[in-house]
Coordinates of C-alpha atoms and ligand atoms in Angstrom, one line a residue:
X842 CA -44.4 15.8 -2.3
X843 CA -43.5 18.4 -5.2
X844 CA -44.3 22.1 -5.0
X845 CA -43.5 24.1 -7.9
X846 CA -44.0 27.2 -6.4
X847 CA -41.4 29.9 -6.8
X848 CA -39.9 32.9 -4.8
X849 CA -41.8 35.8 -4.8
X850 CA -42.6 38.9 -3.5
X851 CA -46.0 38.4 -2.5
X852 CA -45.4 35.5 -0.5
X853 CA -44.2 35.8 3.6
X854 CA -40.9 36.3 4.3
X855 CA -40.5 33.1 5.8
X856 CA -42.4 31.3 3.1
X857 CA -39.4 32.8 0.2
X858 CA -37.0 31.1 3.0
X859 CA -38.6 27.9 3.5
X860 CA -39.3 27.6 -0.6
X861 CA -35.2 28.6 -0.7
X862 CA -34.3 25.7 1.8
X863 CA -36.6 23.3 0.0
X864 CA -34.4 23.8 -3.0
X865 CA -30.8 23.3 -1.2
X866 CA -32.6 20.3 0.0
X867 CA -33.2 19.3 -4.1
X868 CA -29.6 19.9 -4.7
X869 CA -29.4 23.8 -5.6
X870 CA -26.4 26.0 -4.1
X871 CA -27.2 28.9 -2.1
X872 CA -25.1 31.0 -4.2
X873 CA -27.5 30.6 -7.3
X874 CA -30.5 31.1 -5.2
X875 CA -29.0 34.0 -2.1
X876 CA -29.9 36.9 -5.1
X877 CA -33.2 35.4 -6.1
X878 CA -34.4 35.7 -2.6
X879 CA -33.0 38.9 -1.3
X880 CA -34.6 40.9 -4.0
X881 CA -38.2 39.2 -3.2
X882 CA -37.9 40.8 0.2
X883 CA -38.1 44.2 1.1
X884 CA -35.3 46.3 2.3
X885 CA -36.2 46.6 6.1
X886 CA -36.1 42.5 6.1
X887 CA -33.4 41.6 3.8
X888 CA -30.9 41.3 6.9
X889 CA -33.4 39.2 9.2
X890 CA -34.0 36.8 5.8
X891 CA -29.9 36.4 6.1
X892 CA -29.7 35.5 9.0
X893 CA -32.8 33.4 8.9
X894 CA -31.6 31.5 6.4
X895 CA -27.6 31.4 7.0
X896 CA -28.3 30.9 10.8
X897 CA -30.7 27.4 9.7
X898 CA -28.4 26.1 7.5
X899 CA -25.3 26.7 9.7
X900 CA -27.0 24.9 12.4
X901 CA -29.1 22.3 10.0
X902 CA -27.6 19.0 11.0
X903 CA -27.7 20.0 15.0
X904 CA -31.8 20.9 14.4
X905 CA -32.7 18.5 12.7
X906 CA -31.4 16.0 15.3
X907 CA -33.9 17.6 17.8
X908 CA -36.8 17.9 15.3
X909 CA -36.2 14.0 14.7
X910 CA -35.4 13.3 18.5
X911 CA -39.5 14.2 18.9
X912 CA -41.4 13.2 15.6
X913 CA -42.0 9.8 15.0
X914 CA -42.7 9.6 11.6
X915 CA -40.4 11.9 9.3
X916 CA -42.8 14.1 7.6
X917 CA -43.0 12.9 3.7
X918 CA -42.9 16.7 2.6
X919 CA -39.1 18.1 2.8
X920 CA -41.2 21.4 2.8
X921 CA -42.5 20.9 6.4
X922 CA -38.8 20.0 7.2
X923 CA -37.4 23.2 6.4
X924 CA -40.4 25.2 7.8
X925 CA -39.7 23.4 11.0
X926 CA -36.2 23.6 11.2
X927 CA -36.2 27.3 10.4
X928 CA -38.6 27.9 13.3
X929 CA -36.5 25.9 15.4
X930 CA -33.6 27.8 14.5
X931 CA -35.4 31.1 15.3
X932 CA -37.0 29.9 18.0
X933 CA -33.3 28.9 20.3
X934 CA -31.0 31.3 18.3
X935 CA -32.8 34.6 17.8
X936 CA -34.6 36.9 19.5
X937 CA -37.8 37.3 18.1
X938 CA -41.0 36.8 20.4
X939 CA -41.7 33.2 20.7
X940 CA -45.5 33.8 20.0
X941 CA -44.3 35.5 16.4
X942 CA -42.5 32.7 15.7
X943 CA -45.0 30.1 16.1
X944 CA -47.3 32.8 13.9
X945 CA -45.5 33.4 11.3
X946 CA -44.0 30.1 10.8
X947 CA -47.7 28.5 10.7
X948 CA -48.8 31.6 8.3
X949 CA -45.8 31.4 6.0
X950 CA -46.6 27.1 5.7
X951 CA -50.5 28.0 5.1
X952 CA -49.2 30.5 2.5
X953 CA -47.1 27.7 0.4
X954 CA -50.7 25.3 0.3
X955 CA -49.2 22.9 3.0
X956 CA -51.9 22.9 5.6
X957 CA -51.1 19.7 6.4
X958 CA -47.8 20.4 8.1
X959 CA -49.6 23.3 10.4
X960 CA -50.5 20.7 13.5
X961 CA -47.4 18.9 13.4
X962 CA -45.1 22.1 13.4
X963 CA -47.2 23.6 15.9
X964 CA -47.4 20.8 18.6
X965 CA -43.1 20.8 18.0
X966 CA -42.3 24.1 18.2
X967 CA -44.5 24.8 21.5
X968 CA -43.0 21.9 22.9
X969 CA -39.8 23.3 22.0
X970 CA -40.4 26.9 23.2
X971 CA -41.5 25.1 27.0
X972 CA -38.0 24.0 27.3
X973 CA -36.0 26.6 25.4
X974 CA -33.1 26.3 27.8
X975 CA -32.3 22.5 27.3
X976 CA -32.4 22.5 23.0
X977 CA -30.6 25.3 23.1
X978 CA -27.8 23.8 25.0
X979 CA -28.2 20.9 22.8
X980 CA -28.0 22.6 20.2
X981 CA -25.0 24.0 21.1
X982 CA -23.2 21.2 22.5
X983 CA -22.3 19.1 19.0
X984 CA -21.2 19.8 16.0
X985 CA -24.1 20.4 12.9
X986 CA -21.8 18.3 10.0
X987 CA -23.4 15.1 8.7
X988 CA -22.7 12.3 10.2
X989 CA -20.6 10.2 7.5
X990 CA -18.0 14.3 7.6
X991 CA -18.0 14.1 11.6
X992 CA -16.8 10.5 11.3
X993 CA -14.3 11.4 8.5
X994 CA -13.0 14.7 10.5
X995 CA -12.9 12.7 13.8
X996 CA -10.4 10.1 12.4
X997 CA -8.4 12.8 10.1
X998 CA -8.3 15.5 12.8
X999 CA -8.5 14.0 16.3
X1000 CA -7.5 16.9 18.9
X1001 CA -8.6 19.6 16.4
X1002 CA -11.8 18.0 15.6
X1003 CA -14.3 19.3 18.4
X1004 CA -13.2 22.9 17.8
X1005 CA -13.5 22.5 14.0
X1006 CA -16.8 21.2 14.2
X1007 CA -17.8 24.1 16.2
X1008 CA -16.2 26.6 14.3
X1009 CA -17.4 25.4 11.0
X1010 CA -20.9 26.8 12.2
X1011 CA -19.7 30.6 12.3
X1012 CA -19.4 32.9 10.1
X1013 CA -15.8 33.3 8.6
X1014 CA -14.2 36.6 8.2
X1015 CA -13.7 38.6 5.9
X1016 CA -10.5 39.3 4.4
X1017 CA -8.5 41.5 1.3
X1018 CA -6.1 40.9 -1.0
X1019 CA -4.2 44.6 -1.5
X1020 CA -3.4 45.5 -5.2
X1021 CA 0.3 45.9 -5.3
X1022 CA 0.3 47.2 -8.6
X1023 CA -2.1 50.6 -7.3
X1024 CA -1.6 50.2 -3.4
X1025 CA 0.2 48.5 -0.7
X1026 CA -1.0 47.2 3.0
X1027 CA 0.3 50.3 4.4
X1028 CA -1.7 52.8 1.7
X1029 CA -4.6 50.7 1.8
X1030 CA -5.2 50.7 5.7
X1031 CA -4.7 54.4 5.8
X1032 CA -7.5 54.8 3.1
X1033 CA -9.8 52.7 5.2
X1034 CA -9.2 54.5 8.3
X1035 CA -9.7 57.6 6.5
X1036 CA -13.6 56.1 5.3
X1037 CA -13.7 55.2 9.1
X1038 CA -13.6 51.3 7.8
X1039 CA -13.1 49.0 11.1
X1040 CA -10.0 46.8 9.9
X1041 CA -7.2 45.0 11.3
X1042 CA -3.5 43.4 9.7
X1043 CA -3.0 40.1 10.3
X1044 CA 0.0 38.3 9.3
X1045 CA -0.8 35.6 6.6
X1046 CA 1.7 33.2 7.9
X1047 CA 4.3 33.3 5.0
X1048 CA 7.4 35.4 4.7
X1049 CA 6.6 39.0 6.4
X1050 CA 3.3 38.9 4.1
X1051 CA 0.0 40.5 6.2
X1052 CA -3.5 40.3 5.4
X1053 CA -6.4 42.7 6.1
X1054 CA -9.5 41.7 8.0
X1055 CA -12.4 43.7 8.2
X1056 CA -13.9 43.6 11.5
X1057 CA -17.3 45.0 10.4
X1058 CA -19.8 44.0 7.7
X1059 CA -18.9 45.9 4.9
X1060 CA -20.7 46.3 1.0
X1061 CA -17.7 45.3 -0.8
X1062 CA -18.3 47.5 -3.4
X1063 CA -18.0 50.4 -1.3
X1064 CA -14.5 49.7 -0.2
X1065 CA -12.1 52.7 -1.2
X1066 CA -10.9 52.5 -4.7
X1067 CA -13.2 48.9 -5.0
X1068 CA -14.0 49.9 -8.7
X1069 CA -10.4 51.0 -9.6
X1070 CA -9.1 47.4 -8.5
X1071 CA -7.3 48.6 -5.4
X1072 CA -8.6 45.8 -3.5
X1073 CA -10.0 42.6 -4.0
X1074 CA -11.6 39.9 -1.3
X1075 CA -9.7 36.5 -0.8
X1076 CA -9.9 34.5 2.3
X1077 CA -6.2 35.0 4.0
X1078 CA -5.3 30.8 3.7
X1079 CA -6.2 31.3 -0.1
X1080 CA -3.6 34.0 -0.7
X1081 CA -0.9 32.0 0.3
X1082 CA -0.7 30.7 -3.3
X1083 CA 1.1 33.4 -4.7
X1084 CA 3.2 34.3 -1.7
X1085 CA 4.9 30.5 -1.4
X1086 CA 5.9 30.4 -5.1
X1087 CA 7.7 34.3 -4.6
X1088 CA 9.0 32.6 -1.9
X1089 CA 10.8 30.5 -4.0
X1090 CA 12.9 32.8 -5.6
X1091 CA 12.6 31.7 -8.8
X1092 CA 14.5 32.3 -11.8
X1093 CA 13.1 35.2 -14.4
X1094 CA 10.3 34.9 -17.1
X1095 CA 8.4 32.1 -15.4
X1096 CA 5.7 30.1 -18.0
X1097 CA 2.6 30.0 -15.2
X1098 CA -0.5 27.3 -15.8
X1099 CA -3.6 28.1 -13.8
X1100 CA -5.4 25.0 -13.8
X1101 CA -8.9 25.2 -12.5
X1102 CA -8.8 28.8 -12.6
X1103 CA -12.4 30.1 -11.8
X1104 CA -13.4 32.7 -10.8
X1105 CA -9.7 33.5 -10.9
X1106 CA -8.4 35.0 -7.4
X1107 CA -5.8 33.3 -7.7
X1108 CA -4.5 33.9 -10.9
X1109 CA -5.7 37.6 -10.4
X1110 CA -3.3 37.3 -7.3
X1111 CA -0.2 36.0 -9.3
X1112 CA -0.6 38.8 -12.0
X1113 CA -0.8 41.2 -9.0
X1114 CA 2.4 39.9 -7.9
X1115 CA 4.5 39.2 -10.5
X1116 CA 7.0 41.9 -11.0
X1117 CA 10.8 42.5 -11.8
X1118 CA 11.9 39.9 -8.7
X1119 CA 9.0 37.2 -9.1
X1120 CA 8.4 37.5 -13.2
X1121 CA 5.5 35.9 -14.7
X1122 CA 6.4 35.7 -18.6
X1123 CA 3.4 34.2 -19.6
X1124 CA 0.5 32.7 -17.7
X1125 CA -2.4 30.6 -19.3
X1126 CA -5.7 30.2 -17.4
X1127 CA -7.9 27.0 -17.9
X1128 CA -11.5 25.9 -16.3
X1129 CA -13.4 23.2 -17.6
X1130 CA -16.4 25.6 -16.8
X1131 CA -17.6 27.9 -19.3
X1132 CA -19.7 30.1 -17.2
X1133 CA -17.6 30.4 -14.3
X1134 CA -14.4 31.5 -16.7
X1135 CA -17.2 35.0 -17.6
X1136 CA -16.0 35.7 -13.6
X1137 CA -13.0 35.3 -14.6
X1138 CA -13.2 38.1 -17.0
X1139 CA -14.7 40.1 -15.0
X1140 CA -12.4 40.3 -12.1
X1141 CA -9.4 40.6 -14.5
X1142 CA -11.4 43.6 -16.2
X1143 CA -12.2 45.4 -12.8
X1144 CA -8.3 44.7 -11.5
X1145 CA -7.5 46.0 -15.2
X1146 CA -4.9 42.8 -15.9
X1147 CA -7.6 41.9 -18.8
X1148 CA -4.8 41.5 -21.3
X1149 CA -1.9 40.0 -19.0
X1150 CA -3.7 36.0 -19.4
X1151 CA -4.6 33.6 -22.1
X1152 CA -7.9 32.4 -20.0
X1153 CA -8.8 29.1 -22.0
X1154 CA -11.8 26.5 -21.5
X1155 CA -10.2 23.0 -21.3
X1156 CA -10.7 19.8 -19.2
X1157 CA -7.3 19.7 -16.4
X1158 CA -7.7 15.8 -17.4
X1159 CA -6.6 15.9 -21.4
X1160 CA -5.2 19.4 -21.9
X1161 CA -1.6 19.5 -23.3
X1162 CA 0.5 21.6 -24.8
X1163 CA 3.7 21.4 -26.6
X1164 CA 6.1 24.0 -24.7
X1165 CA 5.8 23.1 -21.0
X1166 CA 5.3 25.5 -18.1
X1167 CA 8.0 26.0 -15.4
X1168 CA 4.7 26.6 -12.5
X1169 CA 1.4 24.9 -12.4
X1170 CA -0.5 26.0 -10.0
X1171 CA -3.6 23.8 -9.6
X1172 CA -6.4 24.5 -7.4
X1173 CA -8.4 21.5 -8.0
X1174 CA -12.1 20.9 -7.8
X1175 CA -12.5 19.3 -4.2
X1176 CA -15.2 18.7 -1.5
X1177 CA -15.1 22.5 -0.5
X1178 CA -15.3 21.5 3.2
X1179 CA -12.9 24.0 3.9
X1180 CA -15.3 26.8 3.3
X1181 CA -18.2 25.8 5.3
X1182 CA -18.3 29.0 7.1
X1183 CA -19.0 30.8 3.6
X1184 CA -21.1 27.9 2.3
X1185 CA -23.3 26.4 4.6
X1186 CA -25.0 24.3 2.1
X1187 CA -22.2 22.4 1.6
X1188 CA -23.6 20.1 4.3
X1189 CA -26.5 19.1 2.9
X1190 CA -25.3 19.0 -0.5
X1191 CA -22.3 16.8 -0.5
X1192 CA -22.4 13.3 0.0
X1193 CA -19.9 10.7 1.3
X1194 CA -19.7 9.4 -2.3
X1195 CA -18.8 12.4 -3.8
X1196 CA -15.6 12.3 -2.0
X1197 CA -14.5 9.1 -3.8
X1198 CA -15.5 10.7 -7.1
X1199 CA -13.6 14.0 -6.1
X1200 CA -10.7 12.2 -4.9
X1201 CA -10.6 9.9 -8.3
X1202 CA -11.2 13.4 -10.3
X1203 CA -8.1 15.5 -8.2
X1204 CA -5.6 12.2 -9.2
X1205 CA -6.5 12.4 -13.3
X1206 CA -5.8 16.0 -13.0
X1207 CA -2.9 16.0 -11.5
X1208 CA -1.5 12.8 -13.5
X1209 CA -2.1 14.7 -17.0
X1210 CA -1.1 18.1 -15.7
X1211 CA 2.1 16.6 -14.5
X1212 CA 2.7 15.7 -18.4
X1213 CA 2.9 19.5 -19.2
X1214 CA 5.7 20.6 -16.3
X1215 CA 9.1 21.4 -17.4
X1216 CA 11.8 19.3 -16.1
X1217 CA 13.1 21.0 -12.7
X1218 CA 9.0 22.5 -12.6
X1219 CA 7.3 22.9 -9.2
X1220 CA 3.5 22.0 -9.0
X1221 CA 1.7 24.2 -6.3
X1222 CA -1.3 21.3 -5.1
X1223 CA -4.2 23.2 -3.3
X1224 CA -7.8 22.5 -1.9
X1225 CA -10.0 24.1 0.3
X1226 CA -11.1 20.5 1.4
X1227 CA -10.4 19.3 5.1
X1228 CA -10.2 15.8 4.1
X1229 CA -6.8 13.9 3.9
X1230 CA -7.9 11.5 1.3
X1231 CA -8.2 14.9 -0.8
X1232 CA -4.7 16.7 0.6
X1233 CA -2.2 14.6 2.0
X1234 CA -3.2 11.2 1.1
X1235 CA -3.2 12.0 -2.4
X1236 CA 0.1 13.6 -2.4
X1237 CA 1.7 10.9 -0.7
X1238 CA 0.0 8.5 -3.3
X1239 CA 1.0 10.6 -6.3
X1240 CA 4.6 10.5 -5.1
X1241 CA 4.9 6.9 -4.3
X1242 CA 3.7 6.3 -7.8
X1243 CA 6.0 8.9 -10.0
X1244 CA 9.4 8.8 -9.5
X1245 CA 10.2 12.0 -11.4
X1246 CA 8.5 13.6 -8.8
X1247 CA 9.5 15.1 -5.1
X1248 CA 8.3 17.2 -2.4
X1249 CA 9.4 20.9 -1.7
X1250 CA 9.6 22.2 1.6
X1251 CA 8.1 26.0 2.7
X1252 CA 7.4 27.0 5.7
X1253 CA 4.2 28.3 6.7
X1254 CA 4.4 30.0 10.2
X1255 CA 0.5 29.9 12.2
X1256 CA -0.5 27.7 14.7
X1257 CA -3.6 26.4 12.7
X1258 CA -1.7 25.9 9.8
X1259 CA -0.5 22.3 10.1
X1260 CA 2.5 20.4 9.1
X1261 CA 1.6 17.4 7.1
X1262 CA 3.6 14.1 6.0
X1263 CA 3.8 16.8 2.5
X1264 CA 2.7 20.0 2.7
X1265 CA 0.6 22.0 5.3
X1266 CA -3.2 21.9 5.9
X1267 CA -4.4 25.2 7.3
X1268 CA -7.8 24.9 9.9
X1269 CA -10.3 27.6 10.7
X1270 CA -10.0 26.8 14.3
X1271 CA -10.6 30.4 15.7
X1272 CA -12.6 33.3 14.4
X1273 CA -9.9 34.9 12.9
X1274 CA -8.6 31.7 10.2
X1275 CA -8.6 31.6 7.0
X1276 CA -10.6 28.9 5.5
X1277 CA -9.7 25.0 5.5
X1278 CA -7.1 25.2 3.0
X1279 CA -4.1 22.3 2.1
X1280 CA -0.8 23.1 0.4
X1281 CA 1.6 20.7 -1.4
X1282 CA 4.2 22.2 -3.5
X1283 CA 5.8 19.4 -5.6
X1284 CA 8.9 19.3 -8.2
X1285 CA 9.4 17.5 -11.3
X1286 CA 12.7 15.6 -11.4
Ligands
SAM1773 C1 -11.5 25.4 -6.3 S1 -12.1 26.0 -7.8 C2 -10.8 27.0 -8.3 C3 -10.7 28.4 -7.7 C4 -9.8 29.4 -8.4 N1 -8.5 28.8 -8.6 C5 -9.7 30.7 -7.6 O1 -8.7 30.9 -6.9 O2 -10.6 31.5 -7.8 C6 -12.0 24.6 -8.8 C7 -12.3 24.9 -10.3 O3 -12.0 23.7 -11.0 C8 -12.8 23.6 -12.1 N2 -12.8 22.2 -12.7 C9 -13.4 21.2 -12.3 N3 -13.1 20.1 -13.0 C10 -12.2 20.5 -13.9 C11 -11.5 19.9 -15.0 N4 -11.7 18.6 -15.3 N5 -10.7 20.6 -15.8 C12 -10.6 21.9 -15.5 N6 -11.2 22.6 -14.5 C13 -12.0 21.9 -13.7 C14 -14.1 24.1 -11.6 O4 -14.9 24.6 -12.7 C15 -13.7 25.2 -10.6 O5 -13.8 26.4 -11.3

C-alpha cells in the first residue's frame, strides 16, 4: 500500500518519522531526507526526532526480529512496519513513559490515514511493554545487520565478528582533520580548550600522526576558526590516506589523480599536506557524479585550496590521459559497510547483490586507472567496506592477473587495524575507531 503523503510540519512528530522510515524502506538515503525532517519539527524536539529515528534504524534488523517473532502475517503496509518498529525502539531503548508511547504512536498512525494498523500495533506494543525486560535483552543480545552481511562478516571476520556486529550499532565518533597550512594539532587543541570544547588526541596509527576526537556533540560549524578552514571533520581511519603516501618519501613534484573524489576530504587532505617535503605538482580530481563534485567545491572554497586542483567529471572506468600520474589515489565506490555507525540506513538499503555489482564496478576502475600510472607509480586502493571480496580479495586478484604490478608494504600501528594477505583493514571495534576502512598501496612495475 502507497501513501503519498509528505513531511510536514503539521503532522506528529512521530508521523514525519514513520513517513521518513517509509522512504529508507523505498530506497531513499537518510542523508537526502535527515534535513527535510528536522526542519518540519520544532526546536524543542529536533533532538528526540534524532534519536528516534537514528536509534530505530541502528537497531532495525534486531526489532524487527521481535516484531516478526509475534505477528503472523507481515502487515502488507511497510508504513505499519516502521510505526511499529519505531515504538518498539522507544518503547526498550528510551525513556519515555510507556503509556505515551503506545499514545503517540497510535495518534501519529491515525494521523498518516492508516487506521487499519492501530489494533495490530497496539495489541504488540502492550505485549511488548508487559515484558520489557526480556526484548530488551533480546534486543541487545545479537547483532541488527541483515542476515545475508552477518553471514558474510562471520566467515570474513570470525573472532572480530560479534564485537563488530555490536559496535556497528553505535554511534561513531567524531573526529578532525587539522589544517596544516593555518594550524597544527598542538594550536588547534589549545583553541578548543580555550572555547571550553571537550576533545582528546589520539594517535591515528601511522608515523607519529595524531587525530582529534571530540568527546562532546558539537555544531561543526561552531568549531574555532570552522569558517576560515582551520579544521575540517574526517573519520581518523580516513585520514590515513595522505599520511601513508608522505610516508613514502617520495621524490618532488608528484602528478596526484584523485579518482572518485567526492566530496573531496581526501583530496582536501593531500593539498593540506603537500608541502616542500611531500610535493604535490599537480593533482587532478575526477567523480563520475556531477552533484556530488558541487561538494567538492565547496570544501575546497571554505579550506581556500579552490585553485590548487583540476576537479573534473569523468567515469574511473574510461578516463585517460596522455602524461601519466606518479600517485593515484583511488577511493572507490564500495558497499559503505564500514560506515554503518554514520549511516544506519545502509542496512536496509544494500542488498547481497549489490556486492557482486560493487565488486565487478571496483575491478573496471582499477583495471583502466592502472593504464594512467607512470612506470615505478604507487596506487593507494581504499574502501570503507568491511567485506574482503571488496579489499583484500580484490587486490589479491588484481595482482595475480597483472604482472607489472606489486604490493608495497606500510605499516599501520593500532590494534584494530589489521594486517591483511596485502594491505590492512582497519575495524571499528571500540568506541573510539575510526570507521571500517581497507588499505592497499600497490606499485607499477
Ligand atoms: C567513497 S566515495 C569517495 C570519497 C572521497 N574520496 C572522499 O574522501 O571524500 C566514492 C566516489 O566514487 C564515485 N564514483 C562511483 N563510480 C564512479 C566511476 N565509475 N567513476 C568515477 N567516480 C565514480 C562516487 O560518485 C563517489 O563520489
Amino acid at each position: 500500500m502507497g501513501n503519498n503523503m509528505q513531511i510536514n510540519p503539521q503532522l506528529p512528530v512521530r508521523a514525519n518519522i514513520i513517513l521518513t522510515l517509509e522512504k529508507i524502506n523505498q530506497g531513499q538515503s537518510l542523508s537526502l531526507l535527515l534535513d527535510d525532517l528536522l526542519t518540519a519539527v520544532k526546536d524543542n524536539e529536533k533532538g528526540f526526532t534524532h534519536e528516534l529515528l537514528l536509534g530505530t534504524l541502528r537497531h532495525w534488523h534486531a526489532i524487527s526480529r521481535i516484531g516478526e517473532s509475534l505477528i503472523k502475517q507481515p502487515p502488507t503496509d511497510i508504513g505499519i512496519t516502521c510505526a511499529l518498529n519505531m515504538g518498539l525502539y522507544e518503547l526498550l531503548c528510551m525513556n519515555t513513559p510507556d503509556y505515551a508511547i503506545i499514545n503517540e504512536t497510535l495518534n501519529a498512525v491515525k494521523s498518516l490515514n492508516k487506521n487499519y494498523g492501530v489494533g495490530l500495533i497496539n495489541a504488540i506494543l502492550r505485549k511488548v511493554a508487559d515484558k520489557k525486560e526480556k526484548f530488551a535483552k533480546k534486543i541487545n543480545k545479537n547483532h541488527s545487520l541483515p542476515n545475508w552481511l552477518a553471514k558474510e562478516l562471520k566467515q570474513d571476520w570470525g573472532d572480530y565478528y560479534e564485537n563488530l556486529g555490536q559496535n556497528l550499532r553505535k554511534p561513531a565518533p567524531i573526529f578532525l582533520r587539522v589544517n596544516g597550512k593555518f594550524s597544527t594539532l598542538t594550536y588547534y587543541a589549545n583553541l578548543l580548550n580555550s572555547a571550553d570544547i571537550a576533545h582528546e588526541i589520539l594517535p591515528l596509527g601511522v608515523a607519529h600522526e595524531r587525530v582529534i576526537k571530540l568527546t562532546t556533540s558539537q555544531k561543526v560549524q561552531f568549531l574555532p576558526h570552522f569558517q576560515d578552514g582551520f579544521v575540517s571533520v574526517q573519520d581518523r581511519h580516513a585520514q590515513l590516506c595522505g599520511h601513508i603516501l608522505k610516508a613514502l618519501n617520495l621524490p618532488k613534484n608528484l602528478r596526484l589523480l584523485d579518482a572518485c573524489t567526492a566530496p573531496g576530504g581526501k583530496l582536501a587532505q593531500l593539498l593540506e599536506l603537500s608541502n616542500d617535503v611531500f610535493h604535490v605538482e599537480h593533482i587532478t580530481a575526477l567523480d563520475n557524479d556531477e552533484k556530488r563534485l558541487n561538494r567538492v567545491h565547496d570544501n575546497l572554497a571554505r579550506l581556500q585550496l579552490a585553485d590548487k586542483a583540476d576537479v573534473i567529471c569523468a567515469d574511473g572506468t574510461s578516463y585517460r590521459t596522455d602524461t601519466l600520474f606518479n600517485v593515484i589515489v583511488l577511493d572507490a565506490p564500495c558497499t559503505a559497510t564500514g560506515v554503518i555507525r554514520r549511516h544506519p540506513d545502509i542496512t536496509l538499503l544494500r542488498t547481497e547483490q549489490d556486492v557482486a555489482q560493487t565488486v565487478a564496478l571496483q575491478a573496471d576502475i582499477l583495471q583502466n586507472l592502472w593504464q594512467n600510472l607512470a612506470v615505478g607509480g604507487h596506487l593507494l586502493y581504499i574502501t570503507c567496506s568491511l567485506l574482503k571480496s571488496e579489499n583484500e580479495r580484490q587486490i589479491t586478484n588484481f595482482l595475480a592477473k597483472m604482472s607489472n604490478a606489486k604490493a608495497v608494504d606500510f605499516e599501520l600501528t593500532l590494534p584494530n587495524q589489521i594486517k591483511q594477505a596485502v594491505g590492512y583493514q582497519c575495524l571499528p571495534l571500540n568506541d573510539d575507531d575510526g570507521d571500517g576502512f581497507y588499505y592497499a598501496l600497490l606499485q607499477k612495475m
